[in-house]
Coordinates of C-alpha atoms and ligand atoms in Angstrom, one line a residue:
M1 CA 125.3 175.7 110.6
N2 CA 126.1 178.3 107.9
H3 CA 128.5 181.0 108.9
P4 CA 129.4 184.0 106.7
S5 CA 133.0 183.4 105.7
T6 CA 134.3 186.3 107.7
E7 CA 132.6 185.2 111.0
R8 CA 134.3 183.1 113.6
H9 CA 132.6 179.9 114.7
P10 CA 131.7 179.8 118.4
A11 CA 131.0 176.4 120.0
K12 CA 127.9 176.0 122.1
A13 CA 128.8 172.4 123.2
C14 CA 132.1 170.5 123.7
H15 CA 133.0 168.6 120.5
V16 CA 133.5 165.3 122.4
C17 CA 131.2 165.2 125.4
G18 CA 128.6 167.8 124.5
G19 CA 129.1 169.6 127.8
A20 CA 128.6 173.4 127.9
R21 CA 130.9 174.5 130.7
F22 CA 134.1 175.9 129.3
Y23 CA 137.0 177.1 131.4
Y24 CA 139.0 179.9 129.8
L25 CA 142.7 179.1 129.8
F26 CA 144.5 181.8 127.8
S27 CA 144.7 183.4 124.4
A28 CA 147.0 182.2 121.7
A29 CA 147.5 184.3 118.6
D30 CA 144.3 186.2 119.3
Y31 CA 142.2 183.1 119.8
R32 CA 140.7 182.0 123.1
V33 CA 141.8 178.6 124.3
V34 CA 139.3 176.9 126.5
R35 CA 139.0 173.6 128.3
C36 CA 135.8 171.6 128.7
D37 CA 135.1 171.4 132.4
D38 CA 133.5 167.9 132.0
C39 CA 135.8 165.9 129.8
G40 CA 139.0 168.0 129.7
L41 CA 139.1 168.6 125.9
V42 CA 141.0 171.8 125.0
F43 CA 140.0 173.7 121.9
L44 CA 139.8 177.2 120.3
N45 CA 136.5 178.9 121.0
P46 CA 135.5 180.5 118.8
Q47 CA 137.2 178.9 115.9
P48 CA 138.8 181.2 113.2
S49 CA 136.5 182.2 110.3
D50 CA 136.8 180.5 106.9
D51 CA 138.6 183.6 105.5
E52 CA 141.1 183.5 108.3
L53 CA 141.8 179.8 107.7
A54 CA 142.1 180.4 104.0
R55 CA 144.7 183.0 104.6
I56 CA 146.7 180.7 106.8
Y57 CA 146.5 177.8 104.4
S58 CA 148.0 179.8 101.5
A59 CA 150.2 178.2 99.0
D60 CA 153.4 178.4 101.1
Y61 CA 151.8 176.8 104.3
F62 CA 153.8 173.7 104.0
L63 CA 157.4 173.8 105.1
G64 CA 160.2 173.6 102.5
S65 CA 158.3 174.7 99.5
N66 CA 160.5 177.7 99.1
T67 CA 163.8 176.3 97.9
E68 CA 164.8 173.0 96.2
K69 CA 167.4 172.2 98.9
S70 CA 165.1 172.6 101.8
S71 CA 162.2 170.7 100.1
Q72 CA 164.6 167.8 99.6
A73 CA 165.5 167.8 103.3
V74 CA 161.8 168.0 104.3
R75 CA 161.0 165.1 101.9
E76 CA 163.6 162.9 103.4
I77 CA 162.4 163.6 106.9
K78 CA 158.8 162.9 105.9
Q79 CA 159.6 159.6 104.3
A80 CA 161.6 158.5 107.3
T81 CA 158.6 159.4 109.5
A82 CA 156.3 157.5 107.1
R83 CA 158.5 154.4 107.4
L84 CA 158.4 154.7 111.2
Y85 CA 154.6 155.0 111.1
L86 CA 154.2 152.0 108.8
S87 CA 156.3 149.8 111.0
E88 CA 154.2 150.8 114.0
I89 CA 151.0 150.2 112.0
S90 CA 152.2 146.7 111.0
R91 CA 152.7 145.9 114.7
Y92 CA 149.1 146.8 115.3
C93 CA 147.5 145.5 112.1
G94 CA 149.7 142.5 111.4
P95 CA 151.9 141.9 108.4
E96 CA 149.2 142.0 105.7
S97 CA 148.5 145.1 103.7
G98 CA 145.4 146.1 101.8
H99 CA 143.6 149.3 100.7
L100 CA 144.9 152.4 102.5
L101 CA 143.3 155.9 102.7
E102 CA 145.3 158.9 103.8
I103 CA 143.4 162.0 104.6
G104 CA 145.5 165.1 104.3
C105 CA 148.1 163.4 102.1
G106 CA 149.9 166.6 101.1
D107 CA 152.2 165.9 98.1
G108 CA 152.1 162.2 98.8
D109 CA 155.2 161.3 100.9
F110 CA 153.4 158.9 103.1
L111 CA 151.5 157.3 100.2
V112 CA 154.6 156.8 98.1
T113 CA 156.2 155.0 101.0
A114 CA 153.1 153.0 101.8
Q115 CA 152.8 152.0 98.1
A116 CA 156.4 150.8 98.2
A117 CA 155.5 148.7 101.2
G118 CA 152.7 146.9 99.3
W119 CA 149.6 149.0 100.1
R120 CA 147.0 150.0 97.5
V121 CA 146.7 153.7 98.2
T122 CA 144.1 156.5 98.0
G123 CA 144.7 160.1 99.2
V124 CA 142.6 163.1 99.9
D125 CA 143.9 166.6 100.4
Y126 CA 142.5 170.1 100.6
S127 CA 145.3 171.7 98.5
A128 CA 144.9 171.4 94.7
A129 CA 148.7 172.0 94.2
A130 CA 149.6 169.2 96.6
C131 CA 147.1 166.8 95.0
E132 CA 148.6 167.5 91.6
K133 CA 152.1 166.7 92.9
A134 CA 150.9 163.6 94.7
R135 CA 149.2 162.3 91.5
Q136 CA 152.4 162.7 89.5
R137 CA 154.3 160.7 92.1
L138 CA 151.8 157.9 92.6
K139 CA 151.2 155.4 89.8
P140 CA 148.7 153.9 90.1
G141 CA 146.8 155.6 93.0
E142 CA 143.9 158.0 93.3
V143 CA 144.0 161.4 94.9
F144 CA 140.9 163.4 95.6
C145 CA 141.0 167.1 96.1
G146 CA 138.8 168.8 98.6
E147 CA 137.3 168.1 102.0
L148 CA 136.8 164.5 103.0
Q149 CA 133.0 164.6 103.0
S150 CA 132.9 166.2 99.6
A151 CA 135.0 163.4 98.1
R152 CA 132.0 161.1 98.5
L153 CA 134.0 158.0 98.7
E154 CA 132.3 154.6 98.6
A155 CA 131.5 153.1 102.0
E156 CA 133.5 150.1 103.6
Q157 CA 136.3 150.0 101.1
F158 CA 139.4 150.7 103.2
D159 CA 141.4 148.4 105.4
L160 CA 143.4 151.2 107.0
C161 CA 142.9 155.0 107.3
V162 CA 145.8 157.2 108.2
I163 CA 145.4 160.8 109.5
S164 CA 148.7 162.3 110.4
D165 CA 148.5 165.9 111.8
V166 CA 145.0 166.4 110.5
I167 CA 142.4 165.8 113.2
E168 CA 143.5 169.0 115.1
H169 CA 142.7 171.0 112.0
V170 CA 139.1 169.9 111.3
R171 CA 136.1 171.9 112.5
S172 CA 134.1 169.0 113.8
P173 CA 136.3 166.0 114.8
M174 CA 133.3 163.8 115.7
D175 CA 131.8 164.2 112.2
F176 CA 135.2 163.6 110.7
L177 CA 135.6 160.3 112.7
K178 CA 132.1 159.3 111.8
E179 CA 132.9 159.6 108.1
I180 CA 136.1 157.6 108.5
H181 CA 134.0 154.9 110.3
R182 CA 131.7 154.8 107.3
L183 CA 134.6 154.4 104.8
L184 CA 136.4 151.6 106.7
K185 CA 135.7 147.9 106.2
P186 CA 134.3 146.2 109.3
G187 CA 137.3 145.8 111.6
G188 CA 139.4 148.2 109.6
A189 CA 142.1 150.2 111.4
L190 CA 142.5 153.9 112.0
F191 CA 145.9 155.4 112.7
I192 CA 146.0 159.0 114.1
A193 CA 149.0 161.1 114.7
T194 CA 148.2 164.4 116.4
P195 CA 149.8 166.8 118.9
S196 CA 149.0 165.8 122.5
I197 CA 148.4 168.4 125.2
G198 CA 149.5 165.7 127.6
S199 CA 153.0 165.5 126.1
W200 CA 156.1 166.5 128.0
S201 CA 156.7 169.5 125.6
A202 CA 153.2 170.8 126.3
R203 CA 153.6 170.5 130.0
L204 CA 157.0 172.1 129.9
M205 CA 156.2 175.0 127.6
R206 CA 152.6 175.6 128.7
Q207 CA 151.0 178.4 126.8
K208 CA 154.2 178.9 124.7
W209 CA 153.8 175.4 123.4
M210 CA 154.6 175.5 119.6
E211 CA 151.4 173.6 118.7
F212 CA 149.1 176.4 119.9
K213 CA 148.2 178.1 116.7
A214 CA 145.1 179.5 115.0
E215 CA 144.8 176.5 112.6
H216 CA 144.9 173.9 115.3
L217 CA 141.3 174.0 116.4
T218 CA 141.3 171.0 118.9
Y219 CA 144.0 169.8 121.3
F220 CA 143.5 166.2 122.3
D221 CA 145.3 164.1 125.0
P222 CA 145.5 160.4 125.8
Q223 CA 142.1 160.6 127.6
T224 CA 140.0 162.8 125.2
L225 CA 141.0 161.2 121.9
P226 CA 140.1 157.6 123.1
T227 CA 136.8 159.0 124.3
A228 CA 136.1 160.6 120.9
L229 CA 137.0 157.3 119.2
F230 CA 134.8 155.4 121.6
K231 CA 131.8 157.6 120.9
S232 CA 132.5 157.2 117.2
N233 CA 132.4 153.4 117.5
F234 CA 136.1 152.7 117.3
R235 CA 137.5 150.1 119.8
E236 CA 140.8 148.4 120.6
V237 CA 142.4 151.7 121.2
I238 CA 146.1 152.0 121.9
V239 CA 147.9 155.3 122.6
E240 CA 151.6 155.5 122.1
P241 CA 153.9 158.5 122.5
G242 CA 154.3 160.3 119.2
W243 CA 157.6 159.2 117.6
K244 CA 158.9 161.4 114.8
M245 CA 162.0 161.5 112.7
L246 CA 163.6 164.9 112.9
S247 CA 166.9 166.4 112.2
F248 CA 168.4 169.6 113.7
D249 CA 168.1 171.4 110.4
Y250 CA 164.4 170.5 110.1
V251 CA 163.6 171.7 113.7
K252 CA 165.5 174.9 113.0
M253 CA 163.6 175.5 109.8
H254 CA 160.3 174.9 111.7
F255 CA 161.1 177.5 114.4
E256 CA 162.2 180.1 111.8
R257 CA 158.8 179.8 110.2
F258 CA 156.9 179.7 113.5
P259 CA 159.1 181.6 115.9
V260 CA 158.8 180.9 119.6
R261 CA 160.4 183.5 121.9
G262 CA 163.4 182.0 123.7
V263 CA 163.6 178.9 121.4
T264 CA 164.5 180.3 118.0
P265 CA 167.6 182.3 119.2
V266 CA 168.9 179.2 121.1
L267 CA 168.6 177.1 117.9
N268 CA 170.4 179.8 115.8
F269 CA 173.1 179.8 118.4
L270 CA 173.5 176.0 118.3
A271 CA 173.4 176.0 114.5
R272 CA 176.7 177.9 114.5
L273 CA 178.3 175.4 116.9
L274 CA 177.2 172.0 115.6
P275 CA 179.0 170.3 112.8
Q276 CA 177.1 170.0 109.5
K277 CA 176.8 166.2 109.6
M278 CA 175.2 166.2 113.0
K279 CA 172.6 168.8 111.9
Q280 CA 171.4 166.6 109.0
R281 CA 171.3 163.3 110.8
H282 CA 167.8 161.8 111.3
R283 CA 166.9 161.0 114.9
R284 CA 163.9 159.2 116.3
I285 CA 162.5 161.4 119.1
V286 CA 159.4 161.6 121.1
A287 CA 157.9 164.8 119.8
S288 CA 154.9 166.8 121.1
G289 CA 152.4 164.3 119.8
M290 CA 150.9 160.9 120.2
M291 CA 150.1 158.0 117.9
V292 CA 146.7 156.4 118.4
F293 CA 145.6 153.1 116.9
S294 CA 142.0 151.8 116.8
R295 CA 139.6 149.6 114.9
K296 CA 136.1 150.1 113.5
A297 CA 133.5 148.3 115.6
E298 CA 129.9 147.6 114.7
V299 CA 127.3 150.1 115.7
R300 CA 124.9 148.7 118.3
P301 CA 121.3 149.9 118.6
Q302 CA 122.0 150.4 122.3
P303 CA 125.2 150.3 124.3
V304 CA 125.5 147.2 126.6
L305 CA 126.6 147.0 130.2
S306 CA 128.2 143.8 131.4
V307 CA 127.8 143.2 135.1
I308 CA 130.3 140.6 136.4
V309 CA 129.1 138.8 139.5
P310 CA 131.7 136.5 141.1
A311 CA 129.8 134.2 143.5
Y312 CA 131.3 131.9 146.1
N313 CA 129.4 130.9 149.2
E314 CA 127.0 133.8 149.1
E315 CA 123.9 131.8 149.7
K316 CA 122.3 134.4 152.0
T317 CA 122.4 137.3 149.6
F318 CA 122.8 135.8 146.1
R319 CA 119.2 135.4 145.3
A320 CA 118.2 138.8 146.5
L321 CA 121.0 140.3 144.5
M322 CA 120.0 138.5 141.3
E323 CA 116.4 139.4 141.6
T324 CA 117.3 143.1 142.1
L325 CA 119.7 143.0 139.2
L326 CA 117.2 141.4 136.9
C327 CA 114.6 144.0 137.7
K328 CA 117.0 146.9 137.2
E329 CA 116.3 149.1 134.2
L330 CA 119.0 151.4 133.0
T331 CA 118.0 154.3 130.7
G332 CA 119.5 153.8 127.3
L333 CA 121.5 150.8 128.2
Q334 CA 121.0 147.0 127.9
M335 CA 122.4 144.8 130.5
E336 CA 124.1 141.4 130.4
I337 CA 124.8 139.7 133.7
I338 CA 127.8 137.3 133.9
V339 CA 127.7 135.1 137.0
V340 CA 130.9 133.2 137.7
E341 CA 130.1 130.6 140.3
S342 CA 133.1 129.0 141.9
N343 CA 131.6 125.7 143.1
S344 CA 130.3 126.9 146.5
T345 CA 129.6 124.5 149.3
D346 CA 126.7 126.4 150.8
G347 CA 124.1 126.0 148.0
T348 CA 125.0 129.1 146.0
R349 CA 125.6 126.9 143.0
E350 CA 122.1 125.4 143.1
L351 CA 120.7 128.9 143.3
A352 CA 122.8 130.1 140.4
L353 CA 121.7 127.2 138.2
K354 CA 118.2 128.5 138.4
Y355 CA 119.3 131.4 136.2
R356 CA 121.0 129.2 133.6
D357 CA 118.4 129.8 130.9
H358 CA 117.6 133.4 131.6
P359 CA 118.2 135.5 128.4
R360 CA 120.1 138.2 130.3
V361 CA 122.3 135.9 132.3
K362 CA 125.5 134.1 131.2
L363 CA 126.4 131.5 133.8
I364 CA 129.9 130.3 134.1
L365 CA 130.6 127.4 136.4
E366 CA 134.1 126.9 137.8
E367 CA 135.1 123.5 138.9
Q368 CA 136.9 124.8 142.0
P369 CA 137.3 128.1 143.7
R370 CA 140.5 129.7 142.5
G371 CA 140.1 133.1 144.1
K372 CA 137.9 136.1 143.5
G373 CA 140.3 137.7 141.1
F374 CA 140.4 134.6 139.0
A375 CA 136.6 134.5 138.9
V376 CA 136.4 138.2 137.8
R377 CA 139.0 137.6 135.1
T378 CA 137.0 134.7 133.8
G379 CA 133.9 136.9 133.8
L380 CA 135.8 139.7 132.0
K381 CA 136.8 137.3 129.2
A382 CA 133.2 136.4 128.6
A383 CA 131.9 140.0 128.6
T384 CA 130.8 141.6 125.4
G385 CA 129.4 144.9 126.7
D386 CA 130.7 148.4 126.0
Y387 CA 130.9 149.0 129.8
V388 CA 131.8 146.7 132.6
L389 CA 130.7 146.8 136.2
I390 CA 132.0 144.4 138.9
Q391 CA 129.3 143.5 141.4
D392 CA 130.1 141.4 144.4
A393 CA 127.4 138.8 145.3
D394 CA 127.0 140.2 148.8
L395 CA 124.9 143.3 149.3
E396 CA 127.5 145.7 150.5
Y397 CA 126.8 148.1 147.7
D398 CA 123.6 149.7 146.6
L399 CA 122.4 148.9 143.1
E400 CA 120.6 152.3 143.1
D401 CA 124.1 153.8 142.5
Y402 CA 124.5 152.2 139.0
D403 CA 122.9 155.1 137.2
G404 CA 125.0 157.7 138.8
L405 CA 128.2 155.7 138.2
L406 CA 127.4 155.1 134.5
E407 CA 126.2 158.5 133.6
P408 CA 129.7 160.1 133.2
L409 CA 130.9 157.1 131.1
V410 CA 128.0 157.2 128.8
A411 CA 128.2 161.0 128.4
G412 CA 131.9 160.7 127.6
R413 CA 133.3 162.5 130.5
T414 CA 135.5 159.7 131.7
A415 CA 136.5 156.1 130.9
F416 CA 136.7 154.8 134.4
A417 CA 134.7 155.6 137.6
L418 CA 135.1 154.4 141.1
G419 CA 132.2 154.2 143.5
S420 CA 133.7 155.8 146.5
R421 CA 132.6 154.7 150.0
H422 CA 134.3 157.5 151.9
G423 CA 135.5 159.7 149.1
G424 CA 134.3 163.0 147.6
R425 CA 133.0 165.6 150.0
N426 CA 131.9 162.9 152.4
V427 CA 134.8 162.9 154.8
W428 CA 132.9 161.6 157.8
K429 CA 131.9 158.2 156.6
M430 CA 134.3 155.5 157.8
R431 CA 134.1 151.8 158.3
Q432 CA 132.3 150.8 161.5
F433 CA 132.1 147.2 162.7
T434 CA 129.5 147.2 165.5
G435 CA 131.1 146.5 168.8
Q436 CA 134.6 146.2 167.4
H437 CA 136.2 149.6 167.8
G438 CA 139.8 148.3 167.9
L439 CA 139.3 146.5 164.6
S440 CA 137.7 149.6 163.0
L441 CA 140.7 151.7 163.9
F442 CA 143.1 149.0 162.5
V443 CA 141.1 148.8 159.2
N444 CA 140.8 152.5 158.8
L445 CA 144.5 153.0 159.5
G446 CA 145.3 150.3 156.9
H447 CA 143.0 152.1 154.4
W448 CA 144.7 155.4 154.9
F449 CA 148.2 153.8 154.5
F450 CA 147.4 152.0 151.3
T451 CA 145.5 154.9 149.8
T452 CA 148.4 157.2 150.4
L453 CA 150.8 154.7 148.9
I454 CA 148.7 154.4 145.7
N455 CA 148.4 158.2 145.4
V456 CA 152.1 158.8 145.8
L457 CA 153.3 156.0 143.5
F458 CA 150.8 156.6 140.7
W459 CA 150.2 160.3 140.8
Q460 CA 146.6 160.1 141.8
R461 CA 144.4 162.0 144.3
L462 CA 142.0 159.2 145.2
R463 CA 140.1 158.9 148.4
D464 CA 139.0 155.3 148.2
P465 CA 140.9 153.3 145.6
F466 CA 140.0 150.0 147.1
T467 CA 136.3 150.1 146.4
M468 CA 134.9 147.0 144.7
F469 CA 132.5 149.3 142.8
K470 CA 134.4 149.9 139.5
V471 CA 132.8 150.9 136.3
F472 CA 134.9 151.3 133.1
R473 CA 134.7 151.1 129.3
R474 CA 135.5 147.5 128.5
D475 CA 137.9 148.8 125.8
C476 CA 140.2 150.0 128.5
L477 CA 141.1 146.4 129.1
Y478 CA 142.3 146.0 125.5
A479 CA 145.8 144.5 125.4
L480 CA 146.2 144.4 129.1
E481 CA 146.9 141.1 130.7
F482 CA 146.1 140.1 134.3
E483 CA 147.5 137.4 136.5
C484 CA 146.3 138.0 140.1
D485 CA 143.8 135.5 141.4
R486 CA 142.8 136.7 144.9
F487 CA 141.8 140.1 146.3
D488 CA 145.1 141.5 144.9
F489 CA 143.3 141.5 141.5
D490 CA 141.6 144.7 142.6
F491 CA 144.9 146.4 142.8
E492 CA 146.1 144.9 139.6
L493 CA 143.0 146.1 137.7
L494 CA 143.1 149.6 139.2
I495 CA 146.8 150.1 138.7
K496 CA 147.1 148.7 135.2
L497 CA 144.1 150.8 134.1
I498 CA 145.8 153.9 135.6
R499 CA 149.1 153.0 134.1
K500 CA 147.5 152.5 130.7
G501 CA 146.2 156.1 130.9
C502 CA 142.6 155.5 132.2
H503 CA 142.5 157.8 135.2
P504 CA 139.5 157.2 137.4
I505 CA 137.1 159.7 138.8
E506 CA 135.4 159.0 142.1
L507 CA 131.7 159.3 142.8
P508 CA 130.1 158.8 146.2
V509 CA 128.1 155.6 146.7
N510 CA 126.0 154.0 149.4
Y511 CA 127.8 151.2 151.3
R512 CA 127.3 149.0 154.3
S513 CA 130.4 147.1 155.5
R514 CA 130.0 143.5 156.6
S515 CA 131.8 142.5 159.7
F516 CA 134.1 139.5 159.6
K517 CA 131.5 137.4 161.4
E518 CA 129.0 138.1 158.6
G519 CA 131.5 136.4 156.2
K520 CA 133.9 139.1 155.0
K521 CA 136.6 137.1 153.2
V522 CA 139.6 139.3 153.9
R523 CA 142.4 137.7 156.0
M524 CA 143.5 140.3 158.5
F525 CA 147.3 140.0 158.4
R526 CA 148.2 137.8 155.4
D527 CA 146.3 139.8 152.8
P528 CA 147.8 143.3 153.5
L529 CA 151.3 141.8 153.1
N530 CA 150.2 140.3 149.8
W531 CA 148.9 143.7 148.7
L532 CA 152.1 145.5 149.6
G533 CA 154.0 143.0 147.4
A534 CA 151.4 143.4 144.6
I535 CA 151.7 147.2 144.6
A536 CA 155.5 147.1 144.5
W537 CA 155.4 144.7 141.6
L538 CA 152.7 146.6 139.7
R539 CA 154.7 149.8 140.0
F540 CA 157.5 148.4 137.9
A541 CA 155.7 145.7 135.9
N542 CA 156.2 146.2 132.2
I543 CA 152.9 147.4 130.6
D544 CA 153.2 147.6 126.8
P545 CA 149.9 147.1 125.0
M546 CA 151.5 147.3 121.6
K547 CA 153.8 144.4 122.5
V548 CA 150.8 142.3 123.5
V549 CA 149.0 143.0 120.2
E550 CA 152.2 142.3 118.2
H551 CA 152.7 139.1 120.1
K552 CA 149.2 138.0 119.1
Y553 CA 150.2 138.0 115.4
S554 CA 153.3 136.1 116.0
V555 CA 151.5 133.3 117.9
D556 CA 148.5 133.4 115.5
Q557 CA 150.8 132.3 112.7
T558 CA 152.3 129.4 114.6
G559 CA 148.9 128.3 115.7
K560 CA 149.7 128.6 119.4
S561 CA 147.4 130.2 121.9
F562 CA 147.7 133.7 123.3
G563 CA 150.4 133.6 125.9
S564 CA 150.4 135.7 129.1
L565 CA 152.5 138.7 129.7
K566 CA 154.7 136.8 132.0
D567 CA 155.6 134.4 129.2
L568 CA 156.3 137.4 127.0
N569 CA 158.7 139.0 129.4
H570 CA 160.7 135.8 129.7
K571 CA 161.3 135.7 126.0
P572 CA 164.8 136.8 124.9
Ligands
ZN1 ZN1 133.8 167.9 127.0

């Protein structure tokens, strides 16, 4: 689309999900800030014109270019932040270095630091003056001046791409990510630092947040950026809070340049009180941003859905389920079916064996039943799809609901959907076991109790968190470890996904409850006690995906296998 340079750029569709319903939030510096109603992306609409942006990015845009003393202070801060980023990157990528590309390299502070750490470096920057400075400081090392796309770099040559405080400035973040995907080697890593609208400073300061400015065109958060990465074929995403090295003097300088009512005077007041040494000291703080790590994945002709079917003594329904599943066609998706059969005694195994050679079925035979949770975990390990759906081998759920559940994931509106049996607007539907009114009441009360508990402990507003019908991007599982074997695995999966930042949406599904006589495998009194224990444990369990990834490198070198999180926690 060609705009005259004086014209602002209105968006017809959301940059990430393509939705067209925007919710006006407020105006910042004469620009409208809107939120996509579908995926939650916040962005300026319309974007400033080319002329307006050119005025903003004038020569003195970058802090500290005015005086020698302040530029020295800024340089020190930037290099300290660069070292911090590099140490986080080596946790994610492992100890080896290679060819690094930084887009938006400025006058080269990060590149100089990376070069010292053993990386071969290439930089791209918009500003000719900055490129010239960077070239002088880097020997050897190439620096391209201009937009990324116009640099016309050769494909698949970089092991790592770093974009720090850049993606919020680009007009089309999806095209930008696509170009980075092209430049990375297969499996190459991408490190992004960007302001997060989910950060504490954004929540606290609301529309006065210092990151709202005309040149920040898109405001990501820990849900929308992983979705943008997923749609651009990046996987193994980890979101960490944005650490930065800052000193009091640097922060004060920032707010003098970009004054915020109420903040700038307080800083000036403090500046008179604090001793000089304290004002210069570098501190590692969680700033207003996030750090996001991901890897380039191959582009598939069509996305794949993995359906996990744990089967144990389901002789009555197994065959019907499999036949319906195999007939099921999903628009734009391929399907792999992973059956985990736990050595049933009622003939389910014999039925399962008939599907052994079916091209769409992966059959996993367990030697003994070790619980439904264990079977699902085994299935998840074998899954290769982009999306995962867990399907019980009974017929409590309706396969007609697949399309409705998958649609918001494929469109990029959410990473995780729950098929809700009595959620949404349908407040009337409850469990009914024919002729067992007392039991119905007991089960419904239990449902209400556990739902409230989950909502309060994990800040959710769910109606039916215990549905078996869960659909999510398989990448959400990356660097999560699971240990529950029985029905408590459902809690573990739900809660660990929520705690990792994948917040589920609920969609109504059709559901017919089995009575206990028909073979429901829940034990009335023992299981609820187990669940209570599991929820309490999951509330406080240590979930640290980066630690899991880092641990992988340390065991890879010693040749040992991937340990569980439990082992990790027990290490000194
Ligand atoms: Zn959207």
